Structure formats: C-alpha cells, structure tokens
Coordinates of C-alpha atoms in Angstrom, one line a residue:
X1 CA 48.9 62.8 -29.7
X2 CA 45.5 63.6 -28.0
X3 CA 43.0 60.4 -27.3
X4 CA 39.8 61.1 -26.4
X5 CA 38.0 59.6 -24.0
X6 CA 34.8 57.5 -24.3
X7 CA 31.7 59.2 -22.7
X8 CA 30.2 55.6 -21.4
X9 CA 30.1 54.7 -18.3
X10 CA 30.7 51.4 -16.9
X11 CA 27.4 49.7 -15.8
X12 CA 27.1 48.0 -12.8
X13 CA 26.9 44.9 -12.6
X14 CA 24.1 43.4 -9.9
X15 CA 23.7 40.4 -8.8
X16 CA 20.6 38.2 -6.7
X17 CA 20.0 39.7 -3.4
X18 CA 19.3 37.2 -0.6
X19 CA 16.1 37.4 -0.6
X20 CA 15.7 36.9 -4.1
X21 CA 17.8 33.3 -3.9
X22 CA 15.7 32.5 -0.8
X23 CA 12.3 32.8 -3.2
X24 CA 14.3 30.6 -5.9
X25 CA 15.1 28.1 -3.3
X26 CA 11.9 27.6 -1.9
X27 CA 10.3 27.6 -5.9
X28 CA 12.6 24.7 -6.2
X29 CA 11.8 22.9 -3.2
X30 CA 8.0 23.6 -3.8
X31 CA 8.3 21.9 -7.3
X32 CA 10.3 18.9 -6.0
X33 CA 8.2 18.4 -2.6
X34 CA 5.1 18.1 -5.5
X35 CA 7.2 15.8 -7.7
X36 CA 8.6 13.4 -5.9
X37 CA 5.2 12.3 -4.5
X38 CA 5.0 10.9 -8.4
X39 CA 8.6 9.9 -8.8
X40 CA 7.4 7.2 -5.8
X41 CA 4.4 6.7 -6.8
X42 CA 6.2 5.5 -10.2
X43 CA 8.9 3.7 -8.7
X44 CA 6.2 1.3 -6.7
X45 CA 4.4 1.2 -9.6
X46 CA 7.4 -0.6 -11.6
X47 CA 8.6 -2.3 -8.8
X48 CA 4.8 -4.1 -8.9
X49 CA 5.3 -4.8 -12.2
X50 CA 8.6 -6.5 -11.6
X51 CA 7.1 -8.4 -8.8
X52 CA 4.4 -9.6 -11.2
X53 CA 7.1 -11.1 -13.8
X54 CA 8.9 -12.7 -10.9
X55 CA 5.3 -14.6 -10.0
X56 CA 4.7 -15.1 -13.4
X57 CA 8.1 -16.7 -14.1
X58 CA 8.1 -18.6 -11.3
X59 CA 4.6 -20.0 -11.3
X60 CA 5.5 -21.0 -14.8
X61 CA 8.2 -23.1 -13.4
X62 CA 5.5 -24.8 -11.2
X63 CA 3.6 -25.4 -13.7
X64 CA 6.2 -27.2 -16.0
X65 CA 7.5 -29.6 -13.1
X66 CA 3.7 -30.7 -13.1
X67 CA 3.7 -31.1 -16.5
X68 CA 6.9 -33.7 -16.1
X69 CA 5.3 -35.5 -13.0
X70 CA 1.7 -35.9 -14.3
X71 CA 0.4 -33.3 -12.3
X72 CA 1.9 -34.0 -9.6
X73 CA 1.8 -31.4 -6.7
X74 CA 5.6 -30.9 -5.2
X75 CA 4.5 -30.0 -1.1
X76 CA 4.2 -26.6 -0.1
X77 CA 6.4 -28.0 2.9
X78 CA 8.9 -30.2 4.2
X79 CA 8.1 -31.7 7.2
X80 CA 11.5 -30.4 8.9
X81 CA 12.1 -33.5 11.2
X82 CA 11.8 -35.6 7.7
X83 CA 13.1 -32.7 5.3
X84 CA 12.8 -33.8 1.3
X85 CA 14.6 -32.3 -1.6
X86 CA 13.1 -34.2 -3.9
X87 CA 9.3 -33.4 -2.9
X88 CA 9.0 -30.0 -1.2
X89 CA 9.7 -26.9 -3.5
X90 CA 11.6 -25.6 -1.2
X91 CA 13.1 -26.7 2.4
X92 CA 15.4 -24.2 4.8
X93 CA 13.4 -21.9 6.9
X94 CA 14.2 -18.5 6.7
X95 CA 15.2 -16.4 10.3
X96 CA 16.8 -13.4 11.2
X97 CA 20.2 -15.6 12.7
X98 CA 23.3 -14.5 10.8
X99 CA 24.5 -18.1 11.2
X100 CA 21.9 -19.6 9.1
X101 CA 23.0 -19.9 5.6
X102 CA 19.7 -20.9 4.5
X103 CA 19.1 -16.8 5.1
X104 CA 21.4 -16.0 2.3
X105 CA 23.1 -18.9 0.6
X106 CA 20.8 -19.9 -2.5
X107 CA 23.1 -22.9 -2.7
X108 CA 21.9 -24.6 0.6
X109 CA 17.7 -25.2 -0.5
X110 CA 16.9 -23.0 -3.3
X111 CA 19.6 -25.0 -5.9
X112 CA 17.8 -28.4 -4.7
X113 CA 14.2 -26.9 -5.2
X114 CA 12.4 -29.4 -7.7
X115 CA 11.1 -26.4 -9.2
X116 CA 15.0 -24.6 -10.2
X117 CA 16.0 -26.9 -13.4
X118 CA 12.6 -24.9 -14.2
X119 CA 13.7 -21.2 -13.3
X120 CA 16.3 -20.8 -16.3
X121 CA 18.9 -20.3 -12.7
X122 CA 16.8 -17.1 -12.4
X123 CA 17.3 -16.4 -8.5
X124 CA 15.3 -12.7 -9.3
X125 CA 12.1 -14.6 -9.5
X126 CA 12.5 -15.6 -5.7
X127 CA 12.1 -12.6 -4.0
X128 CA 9.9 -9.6 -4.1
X129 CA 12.1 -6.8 -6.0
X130 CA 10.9 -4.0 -2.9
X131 CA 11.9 -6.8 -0.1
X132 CA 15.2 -5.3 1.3
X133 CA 15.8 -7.5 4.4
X134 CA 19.1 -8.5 4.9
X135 CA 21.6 -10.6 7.3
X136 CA 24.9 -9.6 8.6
X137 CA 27.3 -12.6 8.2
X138 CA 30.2 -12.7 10.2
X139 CA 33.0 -12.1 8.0
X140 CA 31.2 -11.7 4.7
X141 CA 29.2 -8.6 5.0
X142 CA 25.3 -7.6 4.9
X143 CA 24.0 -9.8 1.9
X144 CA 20.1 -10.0 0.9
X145 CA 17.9 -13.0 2.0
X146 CA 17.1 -15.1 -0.7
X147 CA 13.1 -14.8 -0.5
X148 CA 10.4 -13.5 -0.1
X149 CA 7.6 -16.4 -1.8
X150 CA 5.9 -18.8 -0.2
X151 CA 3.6 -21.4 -1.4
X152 CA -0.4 -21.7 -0.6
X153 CA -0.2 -24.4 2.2
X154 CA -3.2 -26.5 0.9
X155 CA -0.8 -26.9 -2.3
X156 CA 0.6 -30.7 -1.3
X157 CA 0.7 -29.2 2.7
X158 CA 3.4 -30.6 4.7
X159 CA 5.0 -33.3 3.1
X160 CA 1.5 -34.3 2.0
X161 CA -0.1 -34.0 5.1
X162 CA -1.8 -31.0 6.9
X163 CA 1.2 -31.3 9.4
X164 CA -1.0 -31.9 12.6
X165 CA -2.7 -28.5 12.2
X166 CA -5.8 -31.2 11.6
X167 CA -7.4 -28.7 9.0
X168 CA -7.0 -31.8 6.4
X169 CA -10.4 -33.2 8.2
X170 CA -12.5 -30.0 7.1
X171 CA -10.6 -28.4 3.7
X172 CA -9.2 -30.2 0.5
X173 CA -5.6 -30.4 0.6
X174 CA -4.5 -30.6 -3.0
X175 CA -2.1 -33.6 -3.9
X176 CA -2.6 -33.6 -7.8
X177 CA -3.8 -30.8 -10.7
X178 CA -7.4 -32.6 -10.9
X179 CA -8.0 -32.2 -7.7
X180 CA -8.5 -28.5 -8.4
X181 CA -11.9 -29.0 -9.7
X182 CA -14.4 -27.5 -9.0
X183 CA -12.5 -24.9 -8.1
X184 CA -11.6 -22.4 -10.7
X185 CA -8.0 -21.8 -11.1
X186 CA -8.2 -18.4 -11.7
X187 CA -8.7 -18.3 -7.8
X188 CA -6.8 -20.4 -6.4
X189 CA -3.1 -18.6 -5.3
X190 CA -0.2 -20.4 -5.8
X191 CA 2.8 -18.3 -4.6
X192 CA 2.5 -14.5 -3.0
X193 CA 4.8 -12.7 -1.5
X194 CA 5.7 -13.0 2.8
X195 CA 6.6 -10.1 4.7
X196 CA 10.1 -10.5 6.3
X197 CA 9.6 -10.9 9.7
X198 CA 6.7 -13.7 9.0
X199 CA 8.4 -15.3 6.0
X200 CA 10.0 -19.0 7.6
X201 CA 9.6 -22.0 5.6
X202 CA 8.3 -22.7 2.3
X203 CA 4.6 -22.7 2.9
X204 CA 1.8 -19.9 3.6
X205 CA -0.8 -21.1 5.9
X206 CA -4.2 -19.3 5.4
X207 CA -6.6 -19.6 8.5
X208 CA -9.4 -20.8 7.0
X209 CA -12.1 -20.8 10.4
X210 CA -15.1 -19.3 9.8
X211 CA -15.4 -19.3 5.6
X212 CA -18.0 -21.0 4.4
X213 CA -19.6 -20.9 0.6
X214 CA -22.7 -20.4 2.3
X215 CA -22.9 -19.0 5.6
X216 CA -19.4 -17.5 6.7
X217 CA -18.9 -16.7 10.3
X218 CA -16.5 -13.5 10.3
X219 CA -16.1 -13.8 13.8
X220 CA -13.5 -16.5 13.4
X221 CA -11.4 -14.9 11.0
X222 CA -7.8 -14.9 11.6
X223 CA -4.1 -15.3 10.8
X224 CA -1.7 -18.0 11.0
X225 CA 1.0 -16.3 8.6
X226 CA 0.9 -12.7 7.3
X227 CA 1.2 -11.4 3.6
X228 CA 4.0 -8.6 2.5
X229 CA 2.5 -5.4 1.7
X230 CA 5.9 -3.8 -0.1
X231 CA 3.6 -2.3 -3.0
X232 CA 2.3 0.4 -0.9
X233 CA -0.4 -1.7 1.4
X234 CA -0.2 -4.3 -1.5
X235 CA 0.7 -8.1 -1.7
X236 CA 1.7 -9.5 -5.1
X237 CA 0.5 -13.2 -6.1
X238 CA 0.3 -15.9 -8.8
X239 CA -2.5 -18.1 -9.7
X240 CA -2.8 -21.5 -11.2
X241 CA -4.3 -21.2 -14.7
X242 CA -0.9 -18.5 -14.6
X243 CA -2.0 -15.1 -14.4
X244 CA -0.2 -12.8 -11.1
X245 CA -1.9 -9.6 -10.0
X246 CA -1.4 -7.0 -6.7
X247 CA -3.9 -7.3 -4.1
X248 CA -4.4 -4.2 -2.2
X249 CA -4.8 -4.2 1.3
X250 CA -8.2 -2.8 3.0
X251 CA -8.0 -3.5 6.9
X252 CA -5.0 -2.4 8.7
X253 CA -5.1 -5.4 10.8
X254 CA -3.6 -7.2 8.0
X255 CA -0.1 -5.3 8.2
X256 CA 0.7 -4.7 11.7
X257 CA 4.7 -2.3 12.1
X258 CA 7.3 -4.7 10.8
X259 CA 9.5 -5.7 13.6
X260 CA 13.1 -5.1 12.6
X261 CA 15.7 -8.1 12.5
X262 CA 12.7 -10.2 14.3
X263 CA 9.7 -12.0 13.7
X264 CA 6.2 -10.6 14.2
X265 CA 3.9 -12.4 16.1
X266 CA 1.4 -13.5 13.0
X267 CA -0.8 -16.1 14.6
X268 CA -4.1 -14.2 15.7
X269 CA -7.6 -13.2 15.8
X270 CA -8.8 -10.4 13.4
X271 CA -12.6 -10.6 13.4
X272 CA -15.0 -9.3 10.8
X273 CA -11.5 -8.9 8.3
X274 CA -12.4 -8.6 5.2
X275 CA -8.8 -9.5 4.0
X276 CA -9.2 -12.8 5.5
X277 CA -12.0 -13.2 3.7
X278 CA -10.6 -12.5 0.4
X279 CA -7.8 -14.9 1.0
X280 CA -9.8 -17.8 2.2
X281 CA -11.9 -17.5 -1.1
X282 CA -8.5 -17.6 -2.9
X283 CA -7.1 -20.6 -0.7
X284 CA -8.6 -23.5 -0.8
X285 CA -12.5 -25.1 -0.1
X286 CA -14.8 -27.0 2.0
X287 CA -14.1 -31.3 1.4
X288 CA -18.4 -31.1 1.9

C-alpha cells in the first residue's frame, strides 16, 4: 500500500543568542538596580514606624509608674557604686564584653526595671528594631543586646543627683511631673534611641554649655553621649505629653563611623552644631 508523504517541512526551532540573554540580563539588572533603592527606602521607612511604637509603648509605661507614685520621676541613673532597683529605670551598663550578661540577659536589669510590670513583658519596646549589635557568649552563641533606649539625664539624673557632673547648679533636674512647668511637654524627650558603641548605662546626657533662651553661645556646643542614627541619619524619640517622632540628622558631626565591637569616643566639642542645639531645646532649661 502506497503512503504519501507530507510536503511540510520541519521548522527550526531557534533559540536566544547570547547576545540576546546578555540584553535580558542587563534589562533585569537595570529594573532591580532602580528598585531596590525603593525597597530600602520602604524597609527604613517601616522599621521607623516600628521604632515609633516601641517609644510609644514604652513612654507609656513611664508614664503609668508616675501615675502610681504621684508623679514621681524613677532616675534616669543609678549611681553604680550605690545601684537601686527600686529607683532607677534601669541599672547594668551596656559594653561590648561577652562576659557581661547585662549585654544580653534581660533577666539581670531589665526584669527589675520599675518601669517592666508596665511593659505588658514586651522586651521589643527596648531596643530600636534597626539596632543589630550583638555579643558573642562563650558557649551560647551570638545573641542581640538588649537596648538601645536611654533616658533624658535631667529625668531624676543620677540617683537624684546630677552625679558630680555639677550641671545641677545651672539646669533643672526634674524629680517630680510638676516640675515640668513651664516647660512644655511636647518638648521635653523622655527616651531616644543610643547608638551601640555610645549606648552604657541607663541615662543620655545632653551637653547643655552654651544654650541659653536668650542669647546662646554656639561656640560651646558639644557632646557628652551620642544619638543612634539607624533611620537613615535619623534618631527616633518619645516625649512626655506621649507623642514619639524621628529626628533627622543635619550636621555630620553628630554621627561620626561606628566603631565596631567598641565604644566611640562621644565626649567632644562640635561648635556652631545645630543638632546640639535642637537637643538642648528638647532637654531640659535654665533654673534662672
């Protein structure tokens, strides 16, 4: 029996050339190098937002324990030659030595604080959610530190004192909720966040030479601590009537290169810096 056969012919079949997936390859790369400037850009953006809850949260937990102790301040500080549980919000000083619990363990100050039966056992609300530092603890691994806040010094100072630092002769050191006035509270900082290499104990400690209501003298400005700046040359903070916002950095005197697994040197001169300023208004004011 006779089959004919079929006139087609088979079509090739071609695929890319090289060249062809080089041009695909560098489309792709083109559309991701222009994205992922966003995808950042939306990651700090949340990670802010997160940081603002945390101050929120926690600053609300300050604000209850005064509510219980008739406005009672608890002191940014222990004095740590006469460390108190029961009066400092927070005692331990934080380090970069693996052999210091108070680095990791929440148990060793942060379960004392007078401010955790407050915290709904929250340890989030503690640390800035873009602070990776860790420790390396012999036989247990790399674990996160345990925070990142510290309080406004002039809130209750060290152990209710200015801690020999003998600023309490020239600025009002807070003790009690009515001594706020006539400050507003909507500018007075309670917590923000410390960078890990300045972060130590519980207490920030703005350098207030050179502010004045009147006649400031920028020539004086300085640091005794420095602020984080996680939120892309941004510090996140909480104020006492309870609002928390991100303060962006301006000079870049203010965030000097992170020293790795050390501590920065963050006791200096910064003339004419404007973020001084801003966080001496925030601080605390003249007793005249």
């Amino acid at each position: 029996m006779y089959q004919a056969k079929s006139s087609k012919t088979p079509v090739p079949v071609r695929g890319f050339t090289l060249i062809e997936l080089l041009v695909v390859i560098a489309i792709i790369a083109i559309l991701a190098a222009m994205l992922l400037p966003s995808l950042s850009r939306a990651k700090s953006k949340a990670q802010g937002i997160y940081c603002l809850n945390n101050h929120r949260q926690l600053c609300l937990a300050w604000k209850m324990y005064l509510d219980d102790n008739r406005g009672t301040l608890p002191f940014a500080s222990d004095i740590p030659s006469d460390p108190s549980k029961a009066a400092a919000w927070v005692t331990g000083t934080l380090n970069n030595n693996p052999n210091n619990p108070s680095n990791y363990d929440p148990s060793i100050d942060i379960y004392h604080s007078p401010l955790w039966p407050y915290c709904g056992k929250n340890l989030a609300i503690w640390r800035c959610p873009s602070d990776r530092s860790t420790v390396d603890v012999p036989g247990q691994g790399t674990k996160p530190r345990v925070r990142s806040m510290s309080m406004n010094v002039f809130l209750g100072g060290f152990g209710g004192t200015d801690g020999g630092w003998k600023w309490e002769n020239n600025w009002k050191l807070f003790r009690k909720e009515a001594d706020f006035r006539p400050m507003p509270i909507s500018k007075l900082f309670v917590f923000l966040d410390m960078r890990p290499d300045s972060v130590d104990t519980g207490n920030f400690s703005t350098q207030m030479d050179g502010y004045s209501d009147l006649t400031p003298n920028p020539r004086l400005y300085g640091f005794y601590d420095l602020p984080g700046f996680y939120h892309a040359g941004a510090c996140g903070f909480s104020f006492a009537d309870g609002h928390s916002e991100i303060k962006k950095w301006k000079d870049s005197r203010t965030m000097p290169p992170l020293v790795d697994n050390g501590q920065v040197s963050d006791h200096f001169l910064s003339s004419g810096n404007q973020d001084v300023a801003w966080l001496q208004e925030h601080t605390t004011r003249s007793k005249y």
